[in-house]
């Protein structure tokens, strides 16, 4: 019989790639979707016609219990979150509720539905994946960051993710649940939300190249990130869930680039000189910045056999080409962000 997966956040970047990957692996895939008429669901349906939908919201405990009871999943992937870091300062309480407390509600739904009790080995029960983040490292205490590096989150988002991370470990230890966290570093794609810097840059380049804009306004160009391709990273999520033991893993490329290098590469991919178009804007700087993030993915390579397949330059070129195509076709990038 096909394994059944329930994905929260299926309308997001990672949810779409993970659903595709699990369908390819022969899974029956269900997505938890919120709202009465979530416009992203129709896009998801176009792309992923085989996915089934169940209504629910990470803010609503009862809806999660009902979803787990209805779907009877073998595996739950909790990708739903307020995921844009600047928004977490503007709506800190909402971020705590969705990104932090949402993890508790999902774990409780699984615990209640699978009858796990304190200290019992809940083998054979529902497996749980938590989308943890390198933002938890924040002001890093060492470089590169491993599964043992301490956390010093710098945003309400990072703090909420740290809560979800520790809670996932705690449910594993308290109830014997197969509960794992993937500490994923930044991963991008043509489906990335337009508010994140890589997509903002690839779209900005495409607009300038096509004569639709004359400048691109950005914040801190000196921040450094470990950027990989989302299609590679969802495979790591699945590998963690099929591993013999529940453990947490750092997932990244091990290579760091600055926002400035990202900008240079993206403009160069379209044959443009970035210095003629990029304007820096103090208003786009963050109240507390994460200066650098760089993964040490050795454990994932050794234990899961996971390796990133797409390089930084290939990723940037892929995103710029995709946005050039999208805008040339006259599409609205926010409406058609799933090529
Ligand atoms: P994304 O594109 O922003 O997607 C977020 C998803 O969360 C959307 O499907 C959204 O659904 C859903 N959501 C928001 N509020 C919800 C609620 N109250 N109840 C249920 N679902 C809700 O994020 P992503 O880039 O795919 O990232 C997936 C996960 O990985 C997130 O948890 C993110 O924090 C984490 N992460 C991402 C990265 C990265 O670089 N991409 C790195 C580390 C960790 P709607 O359509 O309803 O808005
Ligand atoms: N978004 C944005 N817009 N970022 C900018 C800009 C801009 O105009 N200018 C400079 N930056 C810098 C930010 O200050 C930050 O240092 C870096 O670019 C990356 O910003 P984002 O792309 O917004 O991603 P993030 O690193 O804050 O968070 C992403 O990665 C995390 C994993 O490390 C998100 O996907 C999080 O959900 C994820 O957990």
CSV table of C-alpha atoms and ligand atoms in Angstrom, one decimal:
chain,number,residue,atom,x,y,z
A,1,UNK,CA,0.0,0.0,0.0
A,2,UNK,CA,1.2,3.5,-0.8
A,3,UNK,CA,2.5,5.5,2.2
A,4,UNK,CA,0.4,8.6,3.0
A,5,UNK,CA,2.0,12.0,3.7
A,6,UNK,CA,0.3,15.1,5.1
A,7,UNK,CA,2.1,18.3,4.4
A,8,UNK,CA,1.4,21.7,6.1
A,9,UNK,CA,2.5,24.7,4.0
A,10,UNK,CA,1.9,22.8,0.8
A,11,UNK,CA,1.0,26.0,-1.0
A,12,UNK,CA,4.5,27.4,-0.3
A,13,UNK,CA,7.8,26.9,-2.1
A,14,UNK,CA,9.0,23.8,-0.3
A,15,UNK,CA,5.5,22.3,0.0
A,16,UNK,CA,5.2,22.2,-3.8
A,17,UNK,CA,8.6,20.6,-4.4
A,18,UNK,CA,8.1,18.1,-1.5
A,19,UNK,CA,4.7,17.1,-2.8
A,20,UNK,CA,6.1,16.5,-6.3
A,21,UNK,CA,9.0,14.5,-4.9
A,22,UNK,CA,6.7,12.3,-2.7
A,23,UNK,CA,4.3,11.7,-5.6
A,24,UNK,CA,7.3,10.5,-7.6
A,25,UNK,CA,8.1,8.2,-4.8
A,26,UNK,CA,4.6,6.6,-5.0
A,27,UNK,CA,3.1,8.4,-1.9
A,28,UNK,CA,-0.5,9.4,-1.5
A,29,UNK,CA,-0.1,13.1,-0.8
A,30,UNK,CA,-2.4,15.3,1.3
A,31,UNK,CA,-2.0,19.1,1.8
A,32,UNK,CA,-3.4,21.0,4.8
A,33,UNK,CA,-4.7,24.3,3.4
A,34,UNK,CA,-6.2,27.2,5.3
A,35,UNK,CA,-8.8,29.9,4.5
A,36,UNK,CA,-12.1,29.7,2.7
A,37,UNK,CA,-10.8,30.4,-0.7
A,38,UNK,CA,-7.0,30.4,-0.6
A,39,UNK,CA,-6.0,31.6,-4.1
A,40,UNK,CA,-2.7,29.6,-3.9
A,41,UNK,CA,-4.7,26.4,-3.8
A,42,UNK,CA,-5.8,26.7,-7.4
A,43,UNK,CA,-2.2,27.2,-8.5
A,44,UNK,CA,-1.2,24.2,-6.5
A,45,UNK,CA,-4.0,22.2,-8.1
A,46,UNK,CA,-2.8,23.1,-11.6
A,47,UNK,CA,0.7,22.0,-10.8
A,48,UNK,CA,-0.1,19.0,-8.5
A,49,UNK,CA,-3.3,17.5,-9.7
A,50,UNK,CA,-2.8,14.4,-7.7
A,51,UNK,CA,-2.6,16.1,-4.3
A,52,UNK,CA,-5.7,15.8,-2.0
A,53,UNK,CA,-6.6,18.7,0.2
A,54,UNK,CA,-7.8,18.8,3.8
A,55,UNK,CA,-8.8,22.1,5.5
A,56,UNK,CA,-7.0,23.2,8.6
A,57,UNK,CA,-4.9,26.0,10.2
A,58,UNK,CA,-1.9,25.8,12.5
A,59,UNK,CA,-3.7,28.3,14.8
A,60,UNK,CA,-6.6,25.9,15.3
A,61,UNK,CA,-5.9,22.7,17.4
A,62,UNK,CA,-9.2,21.1,16.6
A,63,UNK,CA,-8.7,21.4,12.9
A,64,UNK,CA,-5.3,19.7,13.1
A,65,UNK,CA,-6.8,16.8,15.1
A,66,UNK,CA,-9.6,16.4,12.5
A,67,UNK,CA,-7.1,16.6,9.7
A,68,UNK,CA,-4.9,13.8,11.2
A,69,UNK,CA,-8.0,11.7,12.0
A,70,UNK,CA,-9.2,12.1,8.4
A,71,UNK,CA,-6.0,11.5,6.5
A,72,UNK,CA,-4.5,8.9,8.8
A,73,UNK,CA,-1.0,9.8,7.6
A,74,UNK,CA,2.2,7.7,7.9
A,75,UNK,CA,4.3,10.9,7.8
A,76,UNK,CA,3.5,14.5,8.6
A,77,UNK,CA,5.8,17.3,7.2
A,78,UNK,CA,5.2,20.5,9.1
A,79,UNK,CA,6.3,23.2,6.7
A,80,UNK,CA,3.6,25.8,7.4
A,81,UNK,CA,4.9,29.0,9.0
A,82,UNK,CA,5.2,32.8,8.8
A,83,UNK,CA,8.5,32.5,7.1
A,84,UNK,CA,9.5,36.0,6.1
A,85,UNK,CA,11.9,37.3,8.8
A,86,UNK,CA,11.0,41.0,8.6
A,87,UNK,CA,7.3,40.2,9.0
A,88,UNK,CA,8.2,38.6,12.3
A,89,UNK,CA,9.0,42.0,13.9
A,90,UNK,CA,5.8,43.5,12.5
A,91,UNK,CA,3.6,40.6,13.7
A,92,UNK,CA,5.6,39.0,16.4
A,93,UNK,CA,2.7,37.5,18.2
A,94,UNK,CA,1.2,36.0,15.1
A,95,UNK,CA,4.7,34.6,14.2
A,96,UNK,CA,4.9,33.0,17.7
A,97,UNK,CA,1.5,31.5,17.3
A,98,UNK,CA,2.0,30.0,13.8
A,99,UNK,CA,5.7,29.3,13.6
A,100,UNK,CA,6.2,28.3,17.2
A,101,UNK,CA,2.9,27.2,18.8
A,102,UNK,CA,1.8,25.7,15.5
A,103,UNK,CA,4.5,23.0,16.1
A,104,UNK,CA,3.0,22.2,19.5
A,105,UNK,CA,-0.5,21.9,18.0
A,106,UNK,CA,0.6,19.6,15.2
A,107,UNK,CA,2.6,17.4,17.6
A,108,UNK,CA,-0.3,17.3,20.0
A,109,UNK,CA,-2.7,16.3,17.1
A,110,UNK,CA,-0.3,13.4,16.3
A,111,UNK,CA,0.1,12.4,19.9
A,112,UNK,CA,-3.7,12.4,20.6
A,113,UNK,CA,-4.5,10.5,17.3
A,114,UNK,CA,-1.7,7.9,17.7
A,115,UNK,CA,-2.3,7.3,21.4
A,116,UNK,CA,1.4,7.9,22.3
A,117,UNK,CA,1.9,8.1,26.0
A,118,UNK,CA,4.7,9.4,28.2
A,119,UNK,CA,7.7,7.1,28.1
A,120,UNK,CA,6.1,4.6,25.7
A,121,UNK,CA,8.0,3.6,22.5
A,122,UNK,CA,5.6,4.8,19.9
A,123,UNK,CA,7.2,2.7,17.1
A,124,UNK,CA,5.1,2.2,14.0
A,125,UNK,CA,3.3,5.5,14.6
A,126,UNK,CA,3.1,8.7,12.6
A,127,UNK,CA,6.5,10.1,11.7
A,128,UNK,CA,6.9,13.9,12.1
A,129,UNK,CA,9.2,16.3,10.2
A,130,UNK,CA,9.7,19.9,11.6
A,131,UNK,CA,11.0,22.6,9.3
A,132,UNK,CA,13.7,24.0,11.5
A,133,UNK,CA,15.9,26.8,10.3
A,134,UNK,CA,19.5,28.1,10.2
A,135,UNK,CA,18.0,31.4,11.5
A,136,UNK,CA,18.1,29.7,15.0
A,137,UNK,CA,21.9,30.1,14.9
A,138,UNK,CA,21.5,33.8,14.4
A,139,UNK,CA,24.6,35.5,15.8
A,140,UNK,CA,26.7,32.5,15.1
A,141,UNK,CA,29.1,31.2,17.8
A,142,UNK,CA,31.2,29.2,15.3
A,143,UNK,CA,31.5,28.7,11.5
A,144,UNK,CA,30.5,26.5,9.8
A,145,UNK,CA,27.4,25.6,11.9
A,146,UNK,CA,26.7,21.9,12.8
A,147,UNK,CA,24.0,20.1,14.6
A,148,UNK,CA,25.8,20.9,17.9
A,149,UNK,CA,26.3,24.6,17.4
A,150,UNK,CA,24.3,26.7,19.9
A,151,UNK,CA,21.4,29.0,19.1
A,152,UNK,CA,21.3,32.8,19.3
A,153,UNK,CA,18.3,33.8,17.3
A,154,UNK,CA,18.1,37.4,16.1
A,155,UNK,CA,14.4,37.7,15.2
A,156,UNK,CA,11.0,36.7,16.6
A,157,UNK,CA,11.0,34.2,13.7
A,158,UNK,CA,14.3,32.7,14.8
A,159,UNK,CA,13.0,32.5,18.4
A,160,UNK,CA,9.8,30.8,17.3
A,161,UNK,CA,11.7,28.3,15.2
A,162,UNK,CA,14.0,27.5,18.2
A,163,UNK,CA,10.9,26.7,20.3
A,164,UNK,CA,9.5,24.4,17.6
A,165,UNK,CA,13.0,22.7,17.3
A,166,UNK,CA,13.3,22.0,21.0
A,167,UNK,CA,9.7,20.9,21.3
A,168,UNK,CA,10.2,18.4,18.5
A,169,UNK,CA,13.2,17.0,20.4
A,170,UNK,CA,11.2,16.9,23.6
A,171,UNK,CA,8.3,14.9,22.0
A,172,UNK,CA,10.8,12.5,20.6
A,173,UNK,CA,12.4,12.0,24.1
A,174,UNK,CA,9.1,12.2,26.1
A,175,UNK,CA,6.8,10.0,23.9
A,176,UNK,CA,9.2,8.0,21.8
A,177,UNK,CA,7.8,9.7,18.7
A,178,UNK,CA,9.7,9.5,15.4
A,179,UNK,CA,10.1,13.3,15.3
A,180,UNK,CA,12.9,14.9,13.4
A,181,UNK,CA,14.1,18.5,12.6
A,182,UNK,CA,15.8,19.5,9.5
A,183,UNK,CA,18.0,22.6,10.2
A,184,UNK,CA,17.8,23.9,6.6
A,185,UNK,CA,19.9,26.8,5.4
A,186,UNK,CA,18.5,29.2,2.8
A,187,UNK,CA,17.1,27.4,-0.3
A,188,UNK,CA,15.6,29.1,-3.3
A,189,UNK,CA,14.0,28.4,-6.7
A,190,UNK,CA,11.9,30.0,-9.4
A,191,UNK,CA,9.0,29.3,-7.0
A,192,UNK,CA,10.5,31.4,-4.1
A,193,UNK,CA,8.2,34.1,-2.7
A,194,UNK,CA,8.9,37.5,-4.3
A,195,UNK,CA,9.7,39.1,-0.9
A,196,UNK,CA,12.9,37.0,-0.3
A,197,UNK,CA,16.2,38.5,-1.5
A,198,UNK,CA,17.1,36.0,-4.3
A,199,UNK,CA,13.7,36.2,-6.0
A,200,UNK,CA,13.6,40.0,-5.5
A,201,UNK,CA,16.9,40.2,-7.3
A,202,UNK,CA,16.0,37.8,-10.1
A,203,UNK,CA,12.8,39.6,-10.7
A,204,UNK,CA,14.5,43.0,-10.5
A,205,UNK,CA,17.1,41.9,-13.0
A,206,UNK,CA,14.4,40.6,-15.4
A,207,UNK,CA,12.3,43.9,-15.1
A,208,UNK,CA,15.4,46.0,-15.8
A,209,UNK,CA,16.5,43.8,-18.7
A,210,UNK,CA,13.0,44.1,-20.3
A,211,UNK,CA,12.8,47.8,-19.7
A,212,UNK,CA,10.1,47.5,-17.1
A,213,UNK,CA,12.2,49.1,-14.3
A,214,UNK,CA,15.3,51.3,-13.9
A,215,UNK,CA,16.6,50.4,-10.5
A,216,UNK,CA,16.5,47.7,-7.8
A,217,UNK,CA,16.3,48.9,-4.1
A,218,UNK,CA,18.0,46.6,-1.6
A,219,UNK,CA,19.0,46.6,2.1
A,220,UNK,CA,22.2,45.1,3.6
A,221,UNK,CA,24.5,43.9,0.7
A,222,UNK,CA,27.2,42.5,3.2
A,223,UNK,CA,25.0,39.8,4.8
A,224,UNK,CA,26.3,36.3,3.8
A,225,UNK,CA,24.2,33.2,3.3
A,226,UNK,CA,24.6,29.6,2.3
A,227,UNK,CA,22.2,29.4,-0.6
A,228,UNK,CA,21.0,26.1,-2.2
A,229,UNK,CA,18.2,24.9,-4.5
A,230,UNK,CA,14.9,24.0,-2.9
A,231,UNK,CA,14.4,20.9,-5.1
A,232,UNK,CA,17.5,19.4,-3.6
A,233,UNK,CA,16.5,20.2,0.0
A,234,UNK,CA,13.1,18.5,0.0
A,235,UNK,CA,14.9,15.3,-0.9
A,236,UNK,CA,16.8,15.6,2.4
A,237,UNK,CA,13.5,16.0,4.3
A,238,UNK,CA,12.3,12.7,2.9
A,239,UNK,CA,15.6,10.9,3.6
A,240,UNK,CA,15.4,12.1,7.3
A,241,UNK,CA,11.9,10.6,7.6
A,242,UNK,CA,13.0,7.3,6.1
A,243,UNK,CA,16.2,7.0,8.2
A,244,UNK,CA,16.4,4.1,10.7
A,245,UNK,CA,16.5,6.4,13.7
A,246,UNK,CA,15.0,9.9,14.3
A,247,UNK,CA,17.8,12.4,14.3
A,248,UNK,CA,18.2,16.1,13.5
A,249,UNK,CA,20.4,17.2,10.5
A,250,UNK,CA,21.9,20.4,9.2
A,251,UNK,CA,21.2,20.8,5.4
A,252,UNK,CA,23.2,23.3,3.3
A,253,UNK,CA,25.9,23.5,0.7
A,254,UNK,CA,28.8,24.5,3.0
A,255,UNK,CA,29.5,27.6,0.8
A,256,UNK,CA,28.7,31.2,1.6
A,257,UNK,CA,28.1,34.1,-0.7
A,258,UNK,CA,27.2,37.7,0.1
A,259,UNK,CA,24.1,39.5,-1.1
A,260,UNK,CA,26.5,41.7,-3.1
A,261,UNK,CA,27.9,38.5,-4.8
A,262,UNK,CA,24.3,37.4,-5.5
A,263,UNK,CA,23.5,40.7,-7.1
A,264,UNK,CA,26.7,40.6,-9.2
A,265,UNK,CA,25.9,37.1,-10.4
A,266,UNK,CA,22.3,37.8,-11.2
A,267,UNK,CA,22.9,41.0,-13.2
A,268,UNK,CA,25.8,39.2,-15.0
A,269,UNK,CA,23.5,36.4,-16.0
A,270,UNK,CA,21.5,38.9,-17.9
A,271,UNK,CA,24.5,40.7,-19.3
A,272,UNK,CA,24.0,43.8,-17.1
A,273,UNK,CA,26.4,45.7,-14.8
A,274,UNK,CA,24.7,45.8,-11.4
A,275,UNK,CA,26.4,49.0,-10.2
A,276,UNK,CA,24.3,51.0,-12.7
A,277,UNK,CA,21.0,49.8,-11.2
A,278,UNK,CA,21.3,48.8,-7.5
A,279,UNK,CA,20.3,51.4,-4.9
A,280,UNK,CA,20.8,50.6,-1.2
A,281,UNK,CA,18.1,51.7,1.2
A,282,UNK,CA,18.6,52.0,5.0
A,283,UNK,CA,14.8,51.3,5.5
A,284,UNK,CA,15.4,47.7,4.2
A,285,UNK,CA,18.0,46.9,6.9
A,286,UNK,CA,16.7,44.8,9.8
A,287,UNK,CA,16.6,45.7,13.5
A,288,UNK,CA,19.0,42.8,14.3
A,289,UNK,CA,20.8,41.2,11.3
A,290,UNK,CA,22.1,37.7,10.9
A,291,UNK,CA,25.5,38.5,9.4
A,292,UNK,CA,26.5,35.1,8.1
A,293,UNK,CA,25.3,31.6,7.9
A,294,UNK,CA,27.3,28.6,6.6
A,295,UNK,CA,26.4,24.9,6.9
A,296,UNK,CA,28.5,22.0,7.8
A,297,UNK,CA,26.4,19.2,6.1
A,298,UNK,CA,28.8,16.4,6.9
A,299,UNK,CA,26.4,14.4,9.0
A,300,UNK,CA,23.7,14.5,6.2
A,301,UNK,CA,26.3,13.4,3.7
A,302,UNK,CA,27.6,10.5,5.8
A,303,UNK,CA,24.3,9.2,7.3
A,304,UNK,CA,21.7,10.1,4.6
A,305,UNK,CA,23.9,10.1,1.5
A,306,UNK,CA,22.5,13.6,0.8
A,307,UNK,CA,24.4,16.1,-1.4
A,308,UNK,CA,23.2,19.3,-3.1
A,309,UNK,CA,23.0,19.0,-6.9
A,310,UNK,CA,22.7,22.6,-8.1
A,311,UNK,CA,25.5,25.1,-7.6
A,312,UNK,CA,25.0,28.8,-6.6
A,313,UNK,CA,25.7,30.0,-10.2
A,314,UNK,CA,23.3,27.5,-11.7
A,315,UNK,CA,20.7,28.5,-9.2
A,316,UNK,CA,21.0,32.2,-9.9
A,317,UNK,CA,20.9,31.6,-13.7
A,318,UNK,CA,17.9,29.3,-13.3
A,319,UNK,CA,16.0,32.0,-11.4
A,320,UNK,CA,16.9,34.9,-13.7
A,321,UNK,CA,16.0,32.9,-16.8
A,322,UNK,CA,12.7,31.8,-15.3
A,323,UNK,CA,11.7,35.4,-14.4
A,324,UNK,CA,12.7,36.7,-17.8
A,325,UNK,CA,10.4,34.0,-19.4
A,326,UNK,CA,7.6,34.8,-16.9
A,327,UNK,CA,7.7,38.6,-17.5
A,328,UNK,CA,8.1,38.1,-21.3
A,329,UNK,CA,4.9,36.1,-21.2
A,330,UNK,CA,3.2,39.0,-19.5
A,331,UNK,CA,2.5,36.9,-16.3
A,332,UNK,CA,2.1,38.5,-12.8
A,333,UNK,CA,5.0,37.0,-10.8
A,334,UNK,CA,3.0,37.0,-7.6
A,335,UNK,CA,0.1,35.2,-9.3
A,336,UNK,CA,2.2,32.8,-11.4
A,337,UNK,CA,5.1,32.1,-9.1
A,338,UNK,CA,5.1,28.4,-9.7
A,339,UNK,CA,6.8,27.7,-13.0
B,1,LIG,P1,6.7,29.7,2.3
B,1,LIG,O1,6.8,29.6,0.8
B,1,LIG,O2,6.6,31.1,2.9
B,1,LIG,O3,5.4,28.9,2.7
B,1,LIG,C1,4.8,29.0,4.0
B,1,LIG,C2,3.6,28.1,4.0
B,1,LIG,O4,3.0,28.2,5.3
B,1,LIG,C3,2.5,28.5,3.0
B,1,LIG,O5,2.0,27.4,2.4
B,1,LIG,C4,1.4,29.1,3.9
B,1,LIG,O6,0.1,28.9,3.4
B,1,LIG,C5,1.6,28.3,5.2
B,1,LIG,N1,1.0,28.9,6.4
B,1,LIG,C6,1.1,30.2,6.8
B,1,LIG,N2,0.3,30.4,7.9
B,1,LIG,C7,-0.3,29.2,8.1
B,1,LIG,C8,-1.3,28.8,9.1
B,1,LIG,N3,-1.7,29.6,10.0
B,1,LIG,N4,-1.7,27.5,9.1
B,1,LIG,C9,-1.2,26.7,8.1
B,1,LIG,N5,-0.4,27.0,7.1
B,1,LIG,C10,0.1,28.3,7.2
B,1,LIG,O7,7.9,29.0,3.0
B,1,LIG,P2,9.0,27.9,2.4
B,1,LIG,O8,10.1,28.7,1.9
B,1,LIG,O9,8.3,27.0,1.5
B,1,LIG,O10,9.5,27.2,3.7
B,1,LIG,C11,8.8,26.1,4.3
B,1,LIG,C12,9.2,26.0,5.7
B,1,LIG,O11,10.6,25.8,5.9
B,1,LIG,C13,8.8,27.1,6.6
B,1,LIG,O12,8.4,26.6,7.9
B,1,LIG,C14,10.1,28.0,6.7
B,1,LIG,O13,10.0,28.7,7.9
B,1,LIG,C15,11.1,26.8,6.8
B,1,LIG,N6,12.4,27.2,6.2
B,1,LIG,C16,12.6,27.7,5.0
B,1,LIG,C17,13.8,27.9,4.5
B,1,LIG,C18,14.0,28.5,3.1
B,1,LIG,O14,15.1,28.9,2.9
B,1,LIG,N7,13.0,28.4,2.3
B,1,LIG,C19,14.9,27.6,5.3
B,1,LIG,C20,14.7,27.1,6.6
B,1,LIG,C21,13.5,26.8,7.0
B,1,LIG,P3,-0.9,30.0,2.7
B,1,LIG,O15,-0.9,29.7,1.3
B,1,LIG,O16,-2.2,29.7,3.4
B,1,LIG,O17,-0.3,31.3,3.1
B,2,LIG,N1,14.3,40.0,1.8
B,2,LIG,C1,15.3,40.9,1.6
B,2,LIG,N2,15.0,42.0,0.8
B,2,LIG,N3,16.5,40.7,2.1
B,2,LIG,C2,17.5,41.6,1.8
B,2,LIG,C3,17.3,42.7,1.1
B,2,LIG,C4,16.0,43.0,0.5
B,2,LIG,O1,15.7,44.0,-0.1
B,2,LIG,N4,18.5,43.4,1.0
B,2,LIG,C5,19.4,42.7,1.7
B,2,LIG,N5,18.8,41.6,2.2
B,2,LIG,C6,19.4,40.6,3.1
B,2,LIG,C7,18.7,40.4,4.4
B,2,LIG,O2,19.1,41.4,5.3
B,2,LIG,C8,19.3,39.1,4.8
B,2,LIG,O3,20.5,39.2,5.5
B,2,LIG,C9,19.5,38.3,3.5
B,2,LIG,O4,19.4,39.3,2.5
B,2,LIG,C10,18.6,37.2,3.2
B,2,LIG,O5,17.2,37.7,3.4
B,2,LIG,P1,16.0,36.8,2.9
B,2,LIG,O6,16.1,36.3,1.5
B,2,LIG,O7,14.7,37.6,3.3
B,2,LIG,O8,16.1,35.4,3.8
B,2,LIG,P2,16.5,35.2,5.3
B,2,LIG,O9,17.9,34.7,5.4
B,2,LIG,O10,16.1,36.3,6.2
B,2,LIG,O11,15.5,34.0,5.7
B,2,LIG,C11,15.2,32.9,4.8
B,2,LIG,O12,16.1,31.9,5.2
B,2,LIG,C12,15.9,31.3,6.5
B,2,LIG,C13,17.0,30.2,6.7
B,2,LIG,O13,18.2,30.8,7.0
B,2,LIG,C14,13.8,32.5,5.0
B,2,LIG,O14,13.4,31.6,4.0
B,2,LIG,C15,13.5,31.9,6.4
B,2,LIG,O15,12.2,31.4,6.4
B,2,LIG,C16,14.5,30.8,6.6
B,2,LIG,O16,14.3,30.2,7.8
